[in-house]
Structures are given as C-alpha cells and as structure tokens.
Amino acid sequence: MQLFYNPNISENDVNFSFDKDESRHIAKVLRKTIGDTLHITNGNGWLFEAEITLADQKHCNVSILSKSLQPKREYRLHLAVAPTKMNDRYEWFLEKATEIGVTTITPIICDRSERKVVKIERFEKIIQSAMKQSLQCYLPKLNTPVAFKDFINKDFNSHMFIAHCEETDKTSLKSQLKPGSDVTILIGPEGDFSVKEIEMALQHHYIPVTLGETRLRTETAAIAASHSVAFLNE
C-alpha cells in the first residue's frame, strides 16, 4: 500500500481535491488515472480509501470510499534531542525515530551545542515522508528549538530521563521503563550535557540513565532510546 499525506482532509469530507503540486505528483509522476484507488491520511489518525474521479496535473480529485480511525499507541514518547553538528545525522534520526514510533520531538539547545539553528520546514518534510513510508497515520509533532533550561522547566506529566556520559550514578533505561507509560528522554549534543545541565535536570526530577556500555553518538543514542521504549511496549 502506498500512503499519501494531506493535513487538510477531514473525516467529514465526501470528496477531496489535491493542490497543484500533489496533483502533478499523482497524475504525472505516479501516472494514476480515473478509477485508481488512493490511501490517504491526515496525520491525525484517520485513514481514507479514495477513488480518483479527476486525474489532471493541476487538479486531482477523489471520492472518499471509506474511512477509519487508527488506534493510538498506549504510550507517548517525547524525545528532546540536541541538534547535531552535521544536519544529515539529525535528519537520519528524525526519519528512523518516526519509523520506530516517536510521538513528539523537540530540538534542545545546550551549553555545548555546536549547531543552534535548524531547518524546521525540511525536518517536517522528512518526518512526513517517514510516516508515509512506514504506513503510519499519526504524524509526530516537531516542536521549535528551545533552550535546555527552558525545556526542563516544563511539566510533561511523564516518566523523565536524561541520558549522559558523566561518570556518576546511573541506571539502565531499560530497567526504568514501564509498559504503557508516557516517557520523556533528554539526549545531549556531541560534547554531552554540561555538568550544570545534568544537575539542573536532576533537580527537576529527571532520572539519569545509561543506554549501554559504549559511548554513542547523539543520533544513535536517540534511536537506541526510542527503540527501547517501542520494544518494551510491543
């Protein structure tokens, strides 16, 4: 099944028209024609089966044949991950975390962050593409970048963890996770969180955890954390 994404389609729609860019992609690139079936999601859980009634490069229209609201996961995973120096590494993380099953992603700017400006629009497109590729109907929420100190002052009503490399008392993330529980995990930049940031997180009741015996890159650590949560909840 090939999945299309359009945030404007509603469960109340009987017919729907794609914009010019998507119409061109459907009619010219994919060579879809009248009578062909499309599967569409709005990223809010709805899956639509639709039949093409007009296949034009400027106007592609469909008639909704059926719709269903897909079940949500029993847990929510919020990854707060510092941007990496190389953009492609962070983009890789966004793609893989979406495939695995992240709910929310927040880029956090830390004391040792080498990159403090990110391309949110490009990140959004990567997440959308990964959602479609993995046939999911819930689009992860991508927040705008926020300073570390501002992030930890927020109340997320979840189990909160900070993964760092300092030689202090830590426990394994796996031993702390509970099935069905909402989780927030902090992952630092290449130079790790500063000692001050770690202390601030602990004061805000974040639990210090390790993701294994080896030192991981930022994007690898984020994927290891997301997979641990997803695996536990299978």
Coordinates of N, CA and C in Angstrom, one line a residue:
M1 N 0.8 -1.2 0.0 CA 0.0 0.0 0.0 C 0.9 1.3 0.0
Q2 N 0.5 2.2 -0.9 CA 1.2 3.5 -0.9 C 0.3 4.5 -0.1
L3 N 0.9 5.2 0.8 CA 0.2 6.1 1.6 C 0.5 7.6 1.3
F4 N -0.6 8.4 1.1 CA -0.5 9.8 0.8 C -0.8 10.6 2.1
Y5 N -0.2 11.7 2.3 CA -0.4 12.5 3.4 C -1.0 13.9 3.0
N6 N -2.1 14.3 3.6 CA -2.6 15.7 3.4 C -3.3 16.1 4.7
P7 N -2.8 17.1 5.3 CA -3.4 17.5 6.6 C -4.8 18.2 6.5
N8 N -5.2 18.5 5.2 CA -6.4 19.2 5.1 C -7.6 18.3 4.9
I9 N -7.4 17.0 4.7 CA -8.5 16.1 4.5 C -9.2 15.8 5.9
S10 N -10.5 15.8 5.9 CA -11.2 15.7 7.1 C -12.1 14.4 7.1
E11 N -12.4 13.9 8.3 CA -13.3 12.7 8.3 C -14.7 13.1 7.9
N12 N -15.0 14.4 7.7 CA -16.4 14.8 7.3 C -16.4 14.9 5.8
D13 N -15.3 14.8 5.1 CA -15.2 15.0 3.6 C -15.8 13.8 2.9
V14 N -16.6 14.2 1.8 CA -17.1 13.1 0.9 C -16.2 13.1 -0.4
N15 N -15.8 14.3 -0.8 CA -14.9 14.5 -1.9 C -13.7 15.3 -1.4
F16 N -12.6 15.2 -2.2 CA -11.4 16.0 -1.8 C -10.6 16.3 -3.0
S17 N -10.0 17.5 -3.0 CA -9.1 18.0 -4.2 C -7.7 18.2 -3.7
F18 N -6.7 17.7 -4.4 CA -5.3 17.9 -4.0 C -4.9 19.2 -4.6
D19 N -3.8 19.8 -4.0 CA -3.3 21.0 -4.6 C -2.5 20.7 -5.8
K20 N -2.0 21.8 -6.5 CA -1.3 21.6 -7.8 C -0.1 20.7 -7.7
D21 N 0.8 20.9 -6.7 CA 2.0 20.1 -6.6 C 1.7 18.6 -6.4
E22 N 0.7 18.3 -5.5 CA 0.4 16.9 -5.2 C -0.4 16.3 -6.4
S23 N -1.2 17.1 -7.1 CA -1.9 16.6 -8.2 C -0.9 16.2 -9.3
R24 N 0.1 17.0 -9.5 CA 1.1 16.7 -10.5 C 1.8 15.4 -10.2
H25 N 2.1 15.3 -8.9 CA 2.8 14.0 -8.5 C 2.0 12.8 -8.7
I26 N 0.7 12.9 -8.4 CA -0.2 11.8 -8.6 C -0.5 11.5 -10.1
A27 N -0.7 12.5 -10.9 CA -1.1 12.3 -12.3 C 0.0 12.1 -13.2
K28 N 1.1 12.8 -13.0 CA 2.2 12.7 -13.9 C 3.3 11.8 -13.5
V29 N 3.8 11.9 -12.2 CA 4.9 11.1 -11.7 C 4.4 9.7 -11.5
L30 N 3.3 9.5 -10.8 CA 2.9 8.1 -10.5 C 1.9 7.6 -11.5
R31 N 1.5 8.4 -12.5 CA 0.7 8.0 -13.6 C -0.7 7.4 -13.1
K32 N -1.2 7.9 -12.1 CA -2.5 7.4 -11.6 C -3.6 8.0 -12.5
T33 N -4.7 7.3 -12.6 CA -5.7 7.7 -13.5 C -7.1 7.5 -12.9
I34 N -8.1 8.0 -13.6 CA -9.5 7.9 -13.0 C -9.8 6.4 -12.7
G35 N -10.4 6.2 -11.5 CA -10.8 4.8 -11.1 C -9.7 4.2 -10.2
D36 N -8.5 4.7 -10.2 CA -7.5 4.2 -9.3 C -7.8 4.5 -7.9
T37 N -7.3 3.7 -7.0 CA -7.6 3.9 -5.5 C -6.4 4.5 -4.8
L38 N -6.6 5.4 -4.0 CA -5.5 6.0 -3.2 C -5.8 5.8 -1.7
H39 N -4.8 5.7 -0.9 CA -4.9 5.6 0.6 C -4.3 6.9 1.1
I40 N -5.1 7.6 1.9 CA -4.6 9.0 2.4 C -4.8 9.0 3.9
T41 N -3.9 9.8 4.6 CA -4.0 10.1 6.0 C -3.9 11.6 6.2
N42 N -4.5 12.1 7.2 CA -4.3 13.5 7.6 C -3.3 13.7 8.7
G43 N -2.7 12.6 9.2 CA -1.7 12.7 10.2 C -2.3 12.7 11.6
N44 N -3.6 12.7 11.7 CA -4.3 12.7 13.0 C -5.0 11.4 13.3
G45 N -4.6 10.3 12.6 CA -5.1 9.0 12.9 C -6.1 8.5 11.9
W46 N -6.6 9.3 11.0 CA -7.6 8.9 10.0 C -6.9 8.3 8.8
L47 N -7.5 7.2 8.3 CA -7.0 6.5 7.1 C -8.2 6.5 6.1
F48 N -8.0 7.1 5.0 CA -9.1 7.2 4.0 C -8.7 6.3 2.8
E49 N -9.7 5.6 2.2 CA -9.6 5.0 0.9 C -10.4 5.8 0.0
A50 N -9.8 6.2 -1.1 CA -10.5 7.1 -2.1 C -10.3 6.7 -3.5
E51 N -11.2 7.0 -4.3 CA -11.1 6.7 -5.8 C -11.0 8.0 -6.6
I52 N -10.0 8.0 -7.5 CA -9.8 9.2 -8.3 C -10.9 9.4 -9.3
T53 N -11.5 10.6 -9.3 CA -12.5 11.0 -10.2 C -12.1 12.0 -11.2
L54 N -10.9 12.6 -11.0 CA -10.3 13.5 -12.0 C -8.8 13.5 -11.8
A55 N -8.1 13.0 -12.8 CA -6.7 12.9 -12.8 C -6.0 13.9 -13.7
D56 N -5.8 15.1 -13.2 CA -5.2 16.2 -14.0 C -4.0 16.7 -13.3
Q57 N -3.0 17.1 -14.0 CA -1.8 17.6 -13.3 C -2.0 18.8 -12.5
K58 N -3.1 19.6 -12.7 CA -3.4 20.7 -11.9 C -4.5 20.5 -10.9
H59 N -5.3 19.5 -11.2 CA -6.5 19.3 -10.3 C -6.7 17.7 -10.3
C60 N -6.4 17.2 -9.1 CA -6.6 15.7 -8.9 C -7.7 15.6 -7.8
N61 N -8.9 15.1 -8.2 CA -10.0 15.0 -7.3 C -10.3 13.5 -7.0
V62 N -10.7 13.3 -5.7 CA -11.1 11.9 -5.3 C -12.4 11.9 -4.6
S63 N -13.0 10.7 -4.6 CA -14.2 10.5 -3.9 C -13.9 9.5 -2.7
I64 N -14.3 9.9 -1.5 CA -14.0 9.0 -0.3 C -14.8 7.8 -0.3
L65 N -14.2 6.6 -0.4 CA -14.9 5.4 -0.3 C -15.1 4.8 1.1
S66 N -14.1 5.0 1.9 CA -14.2 4.6 3.3 C -13.2 5.3 4.2
K67 N -13.4 5.3 5.5 CA -12.5 5.9 6.4 C -12.5 5.1 7.7
S68 N -11.4 5.2 8.4 CA -11.3 4.5 9.7 C -10.3 5.2 10.6
L69 N -10.5 5.3 11.8 CA -9.6 6.0 12.8 C -8.7 4.9 13.4
Q70 N -7.4 5.0 13.1 CA -6.5 4.0 13.6 C -6.2 4.2 15.1
P71 N -6.0 3.0 15.8 CA -5.8 3.1 17.2 C -4.5 3.8 17.6
K72 N -4.4 4.6 18.6 CA -3.2 5.2 19.1 C -2.4 4.2 19.9
R73 N -1.1 4.4 20.0 CA -0.2 3.6 20.9 C -0.6 3.9 22.3
E74 N -0.3 2.9 23.2 CA -0.7 3.0 24.6 C 0.3 3.9 25.3
Y75 N 1.3 4.4 24.7 CA 2.3 5.2 25.3 C 2.6 6.4 24.4
R76 N 3.2 7.5 25.0 CA 3.7 8.6 24.2 C 5.2 8.8 24.5
L77 N 5.9 8.9 23.5 CA 7.4 9.1 23.6 C 7.8 10.5 23.1
H78 N 8.4 11.3 24.0 CA 8.9 12.6 23.7 C 10.4 12.6 23.8
L79 N 11.0 12.8 22.6 CA 12.5 12.8 22.6 C 12.9 14.3 22.4
A80 N 13.7 14.7 23.4 CA 14.3 16.1 23.4 C 15.8 15.9 23.0
V81 N 16.2 16.2 21.8 CA 17.5 15.8 21.3 C 18.2 17.1 20.8
A82 N 19.4 17.3 21.2 CA 20.2 18.4 20.8 C 20.6 18.2 19.3
P83 N 20.5 19.3 18.5 CA 20.9 19.2 17.1 C 22.3 18.8 16.9
T84 N 22.6 18.0 15.9 CA 24.0 17.5 15.7 C 24.7 18.6 14.8
K85 N 26.0 18.5 14.8 CA 26.8 19.4 14.1 C 26.5 19.3 12.6
M86 N 26.4 18.0 12.1 CA 26.1 17.7 10.7 C 24.6 17.5 10.6
N87 N 23.9 18.3 9.8 CA 22.5 18.2 9.7 C 22.0 16.8 9.2
D88 N 22.7 16.1 8.4 CA 22.3 14.9 7.9 C 22.1 13.8 9.0
R89 N 22.9 13.9 10.0 CA 22.8 13.0 11.1 C 21.5 13.2 11.9
Y90 N 21.1 14.4 12.1 CA 19.8 14.7 12.8 C 18.7 14.3 11.9
E91 N 18.8 14.5 10.6 CA 17.8 14.1 9.7 C 17.6 12.6 9.7
W92 N 18.7 11.9 9.8 CA 18.6 10.4 9.9 C 17.9 10.0 11.1
F93 N 18.2 10.7 12.2 CA 17.5 10.4 13.5 C 16.0 10.6 13.4
L94 N 15.6 11.8 12.8 CA 14.2 12.1 12.6 C 13.4 11.0 11.8
E95 N 14.1 10.5 10.7 CA 13.5 9.5 9.9 C 13.3 8.2 10.6
K96 N 14.3 7.7 11.3 CA 14.3 6.4 12.0 C 13.4 6.5 13.2
A97 N 13.4 7.6 14.0 CA 12.6 7.7 15.2 C 11.1 7.7 14.8
T98 N 10.8 8.3 13.6 CA 9.4 8.3 13.1 C 9.0 6.9 12.8
E99 N 9.9 6.2 12.1 CA 9.5 4.8 11.7 C 9.3 3.9 12.9
I100 N 10.1 4.1 14.0 CA 10.0 3.3 15.2 C 8.8 3.7 16.0
G101 N 8.5 5.0 16.1 CA 7.2 5.3 16.8 C 7.4 6.4 17.8
V102 N 8.0 7.5 17.5 CA 8.1 8.6 18.4 C 6.8 9.5 18.3
T103 N 6.4 10.1 19.4 CA 5.2 11.0 19.4 C 5.6 12.4 19.2
T104 N 6.6 12.9 19.9 CA 7.0 14.3 19.9 C 8.5 14.4 19.9
I105 N 9.0 15.4 19.1 CA 10.4 15.7 19.0 C 10.7 17.1 19.3
T106 N 11.6 17.4 20.2 CA 12.0 18.8 20.5 C 13.5 19.0 20.4
P107 N 14.0 19.8 19.4 CA 15.4 20.1 19.4 C 15.7 21.0 20.6
I108 N 16.7 20.6 21.4 CA 17.1 21.4 22.6 C 18.5 22.0 22.4
I109 N 18.6 23.2 22.7 CA 19.9 23.9 22.5 C 20.6 23.9 23.9
C110 N 21.8 23.3 23.9 CA 22.5 23.1 25.1 C 23.8 23.9 25.2
D111 N 24.4 23.9 26.4 CA 25.7 24.6 26.5 C 26.7 24.3 25.5
R112 N 26.8 23.0 25.2 CA 27.9 22.6 24.2 C 27.3 22.3 22.8
S113 N 26.2 22.8 22.5 CA 25.6 22.6 21.2 C 26.5 23.4 20.2
E114 N 26.9 22.7 19.1 CA 27.7 23.4 18.0 C 26.7 23.9 17.0
R115 N 25.5 23.4 16.9 CA 24.5 23.9 16.0 C 23.3 24.4 16.8
K116 N 22.9 25.7 16.5 CA 21.8 26.2 17.3 C 20.7 26.7 16.4
V117 N 20.9 26.5 15.0 CA 19.8 26.9 14.1 C 19.5 25.7 13.2
V118 N 18.2 25.3 13.1 CA 17.8 24.2 12.4 C 16.8 24.5 11.4
K119 N 16.6 23.7 10.4 CA 15.7 23.9 9.3 C 14.4 23.2 9.6
I120 N 13.5 23.8 10.3 CA 12.3 23.1 10.7 C 11.4 22.7 9.5
E121 N 11.3 23.4 8.5 CA 10.5 23.0 7.3 C 11.0 21.8 6.7
R122 N 12.4 21.7 6.5 CA 13.0 20.5 6.0 C 12.7 19.3 6.9
F123 N 12.9 19.5 8.2 CA 12.7 18.4 9.2 C 11.3 17.9 9.1
E124 N 10.3 18.8 8.9 CA 8.9 18.4 8.8 C 8.7 17.5 7.6
K125 N 9.3 17.8 6.5 CA 9.1 17.0 5.3 C 9.7 15.6 5.5
I126 N 10.8 15.6 6.2 CA 11.5 14.3 6.5 C 10.6 13.4 7.3
I127 N 10.0 14.0 8.3 CA 9.1 13.3 9.2 C 7.8 12.8 8.5
Q128 N 7.3 13.7 7.6 CA 6.1 13.3 6.8 C 6.4 12.1 5.9
S129 N 7.6 12.2 5.3 CA 8.0 11.1 4.4 C 8.2 9.8 5.1
A130 N 8.8 9.9 6.3 CA 9.0 8.7 7.1 C 7.7 8.1 7.6
M131 N 6.7 8.9 7.9 CA 5.4 8.5 8.4 C 4.7 7.7 7.2
K132 N 4.8 8.3 6.0 CA 4.1 7.6 4.9 C 4.8 6.3 4.5
Q133 N 6.1 6.3 4.5 CA 6.9 5.1 4.2 C 6.6 4.0 5.2
S134 N 6.4 4.3 6.4 CA 6.2 3.3 7.4 C 4.7 3.0 7.6
L135 N 3.9 3.6 6.8 CA 2.4 3.4 6.8 C 1.8 3.6 8.1
Q136 N 2.1 4.8 8.7 CA 1.5 5.2 9.9 C 0.5 6.4 9.7
C137 N -0.4 6.6 10.6 CA -1.4 7.6 10.4 C -1.4 8.7 11.4
Y138 N -0.4 8.6 12.3 CA -0.2 9.7 13.3 C 1.1 10.4 13.0
L139 N 1.1 11.7 12.7 CA 2.3 12.4 12.4 C 2.9 12.9 13.7
P140 N 4.2 12.5 13.9 CA 4.9 13.0 15.1 C 4.9 14.6 15.2
K141 N 4.8 15.1 16.3 CA 4.8 16.6 16.5 C 6.3 17.0 16.6
L142 N 6.7 18.0 15.7 CA 8.0 18.6 15.8 C 7.9 20.0 16.4
N143 N 8.5 20.2 17.5 CA 8.5 21.5 18.2 C 9.6 22.4 17.7
T144 N 9.5 23.6 17.9 CA 10.5 24.6 17.5 C 11.7 24.4 18.6
P145 N 12.9 24.7 18.2 CA 14.0 24.6 19.1 C 13.8 25.4 20.4
V146 N 14.3 24.9 21.5 CA 14.1 25.6 22.8 C 15.4 25.4 23.6
A147 N 15.8 26.4 24.4 CA 16.9 26.3 25.3 C 16.7 25.2 26.3
F148 N 17.8 24.5 26.7 CA 17.7 23.4 27.6 C 17.0 23.8 28.9
K149 N 17.5 25.0 29.5 CA 16.9 25.5 30.7 C 15.4 25.8 30.7
D150 N 15.0 26.2 29.5 CA 13.5 26.4 29.4 C 12.8 25.1 29.2
F151 N 13.4 24.1 28.6 CA 12.7 22.9 28.4 C 12.4 22.2 29.7
I152 N 13.4 22.1 30.5 CA 13.3 21.3 31.8 C 12.4 22.0 32.8
N153 N 12.0 23.2 32.6 CA 11.1 23.9 33.5 C 9.7 23.6 33.1
K154 N 9.4 22.8 32.1 CA 8.1 22.4 31.7 C 7.7 21.1 32.3
D155 N 6.4 21.0 32.6 CA 5.9 19.8 33.2 C 5.2 18.9 32.1
F156 N 5.8 17.7 31.9 CA 5.3 16.8 30.9 C 4.4 15.7 31.4
N157 N 4.3 15.6 32.7 CA 3.4 14.5 33.2 C 3.8 13.2 32.7
S158 N 5.0 12.9 32.7 CA 5.5 11.6 32.2 C 6.8 11.1 33.0
H159 N 7.2 9.9 32.7 CA 8.5 9.5 33.3 C 9.6 10.2 32.5
M160 N 10.5 10.9 33.3 CA 11.5 11.7 32.6 C 12.9 11.2 32.9
F161 N 13.7 11.1 31.8 CA 15.0 10.6 31.9 C 16.0 11.5 31.2
I162 N 17.3 11.5 31.7 CA 18.4 12.2 31.0 C 19.5 11.2 30.8
A163 N 19.9 11.0 29.5 CA 21.0 10.1 29.2 C 22.2 10.9 29.0
H164 N 23.3 10.6 29.8 CA 24.5 11.4 29.7 C 25.7 10.5 29.9
C165 N 26.9 11.0 29.7 CA 28.1 10.2 29.7 C 29.0 10.4 30.9
E166 N 28.6 11.3 31.8 CA 29.4 11.6 33.0 C 29.5 10.3 33.9
E167 N 30.6 10.2 34.6 CA 30.8 9.0 35.5 C 30.1 9.2 36.8
T168 N 28.8 9.2 36.8 CA 28.1 9.3 38.1 C 27.1 8.2 38.2
D169 N 26.4 8.1 39.3 CA 25.4 7.0 39.5 C 24.3 7.1 38.4
K170 N 24.2 6.0 37.7 CA 23.1 6.0 36.6 C 22.6 4.6 36.6
T171 N 21.4 4.4 36.1 CA 20.8 3.1 35.9 C 20.4 2.9 34.5
S172 N 20.2 1.7 34.1 CA 19.9 1.5 32.7 C 18.5 1.9 32.4
L173 N 18.3 2.5 31.2 CA 17.0 3.0 30.8 C 16.0 1.8 30.8
K174 N 16.4 0.7 30.3 CA 15.6 -0.5 30.2 C 15.0 -0.9 31.6
S175 N 15.8 -0.8 32.6 CA 15.3 -1.2 33.9 C 14.2 -0.2 34.5
Q176 N 14.2 1.0 34.0 CA 13.3 2.1 34.5 C 12.0 2.2 33.7
L177 N 11.9 1.6 32.5 CA 10.7 1.7 31.7 C 9.6 0.8 32.1
K178 N 8.4 1.3 32.0 CA 7.2 0.5 32.3 C 6.3 0.5 31.1
P179 N 5.7 -0.6 30.7 CA 4.8 -0.7 29.6 C 3.6 0.3 29.8
G180 N 3.3 1.0 28.7 CA 2.1 1.8 28.7 C 2.3 3.2 29.3
S181 N 3.5 3.5 29.8 CA 3.8 4.8 30.4 C 4.3 5.8 29.4
D182 N 4.0 7.0 29.6 CA 4.5 8.1 28.8 C 5.9 8.4 29.2
V183 N 6.8 8.7 28.3 CA 8.2 8.9 28.6 C 8.8 10.1 27.9
T184 N 9.6 10.9 28.6 CA 10.4 12.0 28.0 C 11.8 11.7 28.3
I185 N 12.6 11.8 27.2 CA 14.1 11.4 27.3 C 14.9 12.6 26.7
L186 N 15.9 13.0 27.5 CA 16.8 14.0 27.0 C 18.1 13.4 26.5
I187 N 18.5 13.8 25.3 CA 19.7 13.4 24.6 C 20.5 14.6 24.3
G188 N 21.8 14.6 24.7 CA 22.6 15.8 24.6 C 23.4 15.9 23.3
P189 N 24.1 17.0 23.1 CA 24.9 17.2 21.9 C 26.2 16.3 21.9
E190 N 27.0 16.4 20.8 CA 28.2 15.6 20.7 C 29.1 15.7 21.9
G191 N 29.2 16.9 22.5 CA 30.0 17.1 23.7 C 29.4 16.8 25.0
D192 N 28.2 16.2 24.9 CA 27.4 15.8 26.0 C 26.8 17.0 26.8
F193 N 25.9 16.7 27.7 CA 25.4 17.8 28.6 C 26.5 18.3 29.5
S194 N 26.4 19.6 29.8 CA 27.4 20.1 30.8 C 27.0 19.6 32.2
V195 N 27.9 19.6 33.1 CA 27.7 19.2 34.5 C 26.5 20.0 35.1
K196 N 26.5 21.3 34.8 CA 25.5 22.2 35.2 C 24.1 21.8 34.7
E197 N 24.0 21.4 33.5 CA 22.8 21.0 32.9 C 22.3 19.7 33.5
I198 N 23.2 18.8 33.8 CA 22.8 17.5 34.4 C 22.3 17.8 35.8
E199 N 22.9 18.6 36.5 CA 22.4 19.0 37.9 C 21.1 19.6 37.8
M200 N 20.8 20.5 36.9 CA 19.5 21.1 36.7 C 18.5 20.1 36.4
A201 N 18.8 19.1 35.6 CA 17.8 18.1 35.2 C 17.5 17.2 36.4
L202 N 18.5 16.9 37.2 CA 18.2 16.1 38.4 C 17.3 16.9 39.4
Q203 N 17.6 18.2 39.5 CA 16.7 19.0 40.4 C 15.3 19.0 39.9
H204 N 15.1 18.8 38.6 CA 13.7 18.8 38.1 C 13.2 17.3 38.0
H205 N 13.8 16.4 38.7 CA 13.3 15.1 38.9 C 13.5 14.2 37.6
Y206 N 14.5 14.5 36.8 CA 14.9 13.6 35.7 C 15.8 12.5 36.2
I207 N 15.6 11.3 35.8 CA 16.3 10.2 36.3 C 17.5 10.0 35.3
P208 N 18.8 9.9 35.8 CA 19.9 9.7 35.0 C 20.0 8.3 34.5
V209 N 20.2 8.1 33.2 CA 20.2 6.7 32.7 C 21.4 6.5 31.7
T210 N 21.7 5.2 31.5 CA 22.7 4.8 30.5 C 21.9 4.0 29.5
L211 N 22.5 4.1 28.2 CA 21.9 3.4 27.1 C 22.7 2.2 26.7
G212 N 23.7 1.8 27.5 CA 24.6 0.7 27.2 C 26.0 1.0 27.6
E213 N 26.9 0.0 27.3 CA 28.3 0.1 27.8 C 29.2 1.0 26.9
T214 N 28.7 1.2 25.7 CA 29.6 2.0 24.7 C 29.1 3.4 24.7
R215 N 30.0 4.3 24.2 CA 29.6 5.7 24.1 C 29.0 5.9 22.7
L216 N 27.8 6.4 22.7 CA 27.0 6.6 21.4 C 27.0 8.0 20.9
R217 N 26.9 8.1 19.6 CA 26.7 9.4 19.0 C 25.3 9.9 19.4
T218 N 25.0 11.2 19.3 CA 23.7 11.8 19.6 C 22.6 11.1 18.9
E219 N 22.7 11.0 17.6 CA 21.6 10.4 16.9 C 21.4 8.9 17.1
T220 N 22.5 8.2 17.4 CA 22.5 6.8 17.8 C 21.8 6.6 19.1
A221 N 22.2 7.4 20.1 CA 21.6 7.4 21.4 C 20.1 7.6 21.3
A222 N 19.7 8.5 20.5 CA 18.2 8.8 20.4 C 17.5 7.6 19.8
I223 N 18.1 7.0 18.8 CA 17.4 5.8 18.2 C 17.4 4.6 19.2
A224 N 18.5 4.4 19.9 CA 18.6 3.4 20.9 C 17.5 3.6 22.0
A225 N 17.3 4.8 22.4 CA 16.3 5.1 23.4 C 14.9 4.9 22.9
S226 N 14.6 5.3 21.7 CA 13.3 5.2 21.1 C 13.0 3.7 20.9
H227 N 14.0 2.9 20.4 CA 13.7 1.5 20.2 C 13.5 0.8 21.5
S228 N 14.2 1.2 22.6 CA 14.0 0.5 23.9 C 12.5 0.7 24.3
V229 N 12.0 1.9 24.2 CA 10.6 2.2 24.6 C 9.6 1.4 23.7
A230 N 9.9 1.4 22.4 CA 9.0 0.7 21.5 C 9.0 -0.8 21.7
F231 N 10.2 -1.3 21.9 CA 10.4 -2.8 22.1 C 9.6 -3.2 23.4
L232 N 9.8 -2.5 24.4 CA 9.1 -2.8 25.7 C 7.6 -2.8 25.6
N233 N 7.1 -2.0 24.7 CA 5.6 -1.8 24.5 C 5.0 -2.7 23.4
E234 N 5.8 -3.6 22.8 CA 5.3 -4.5 21.8 C 4.2 -5.4 22.4

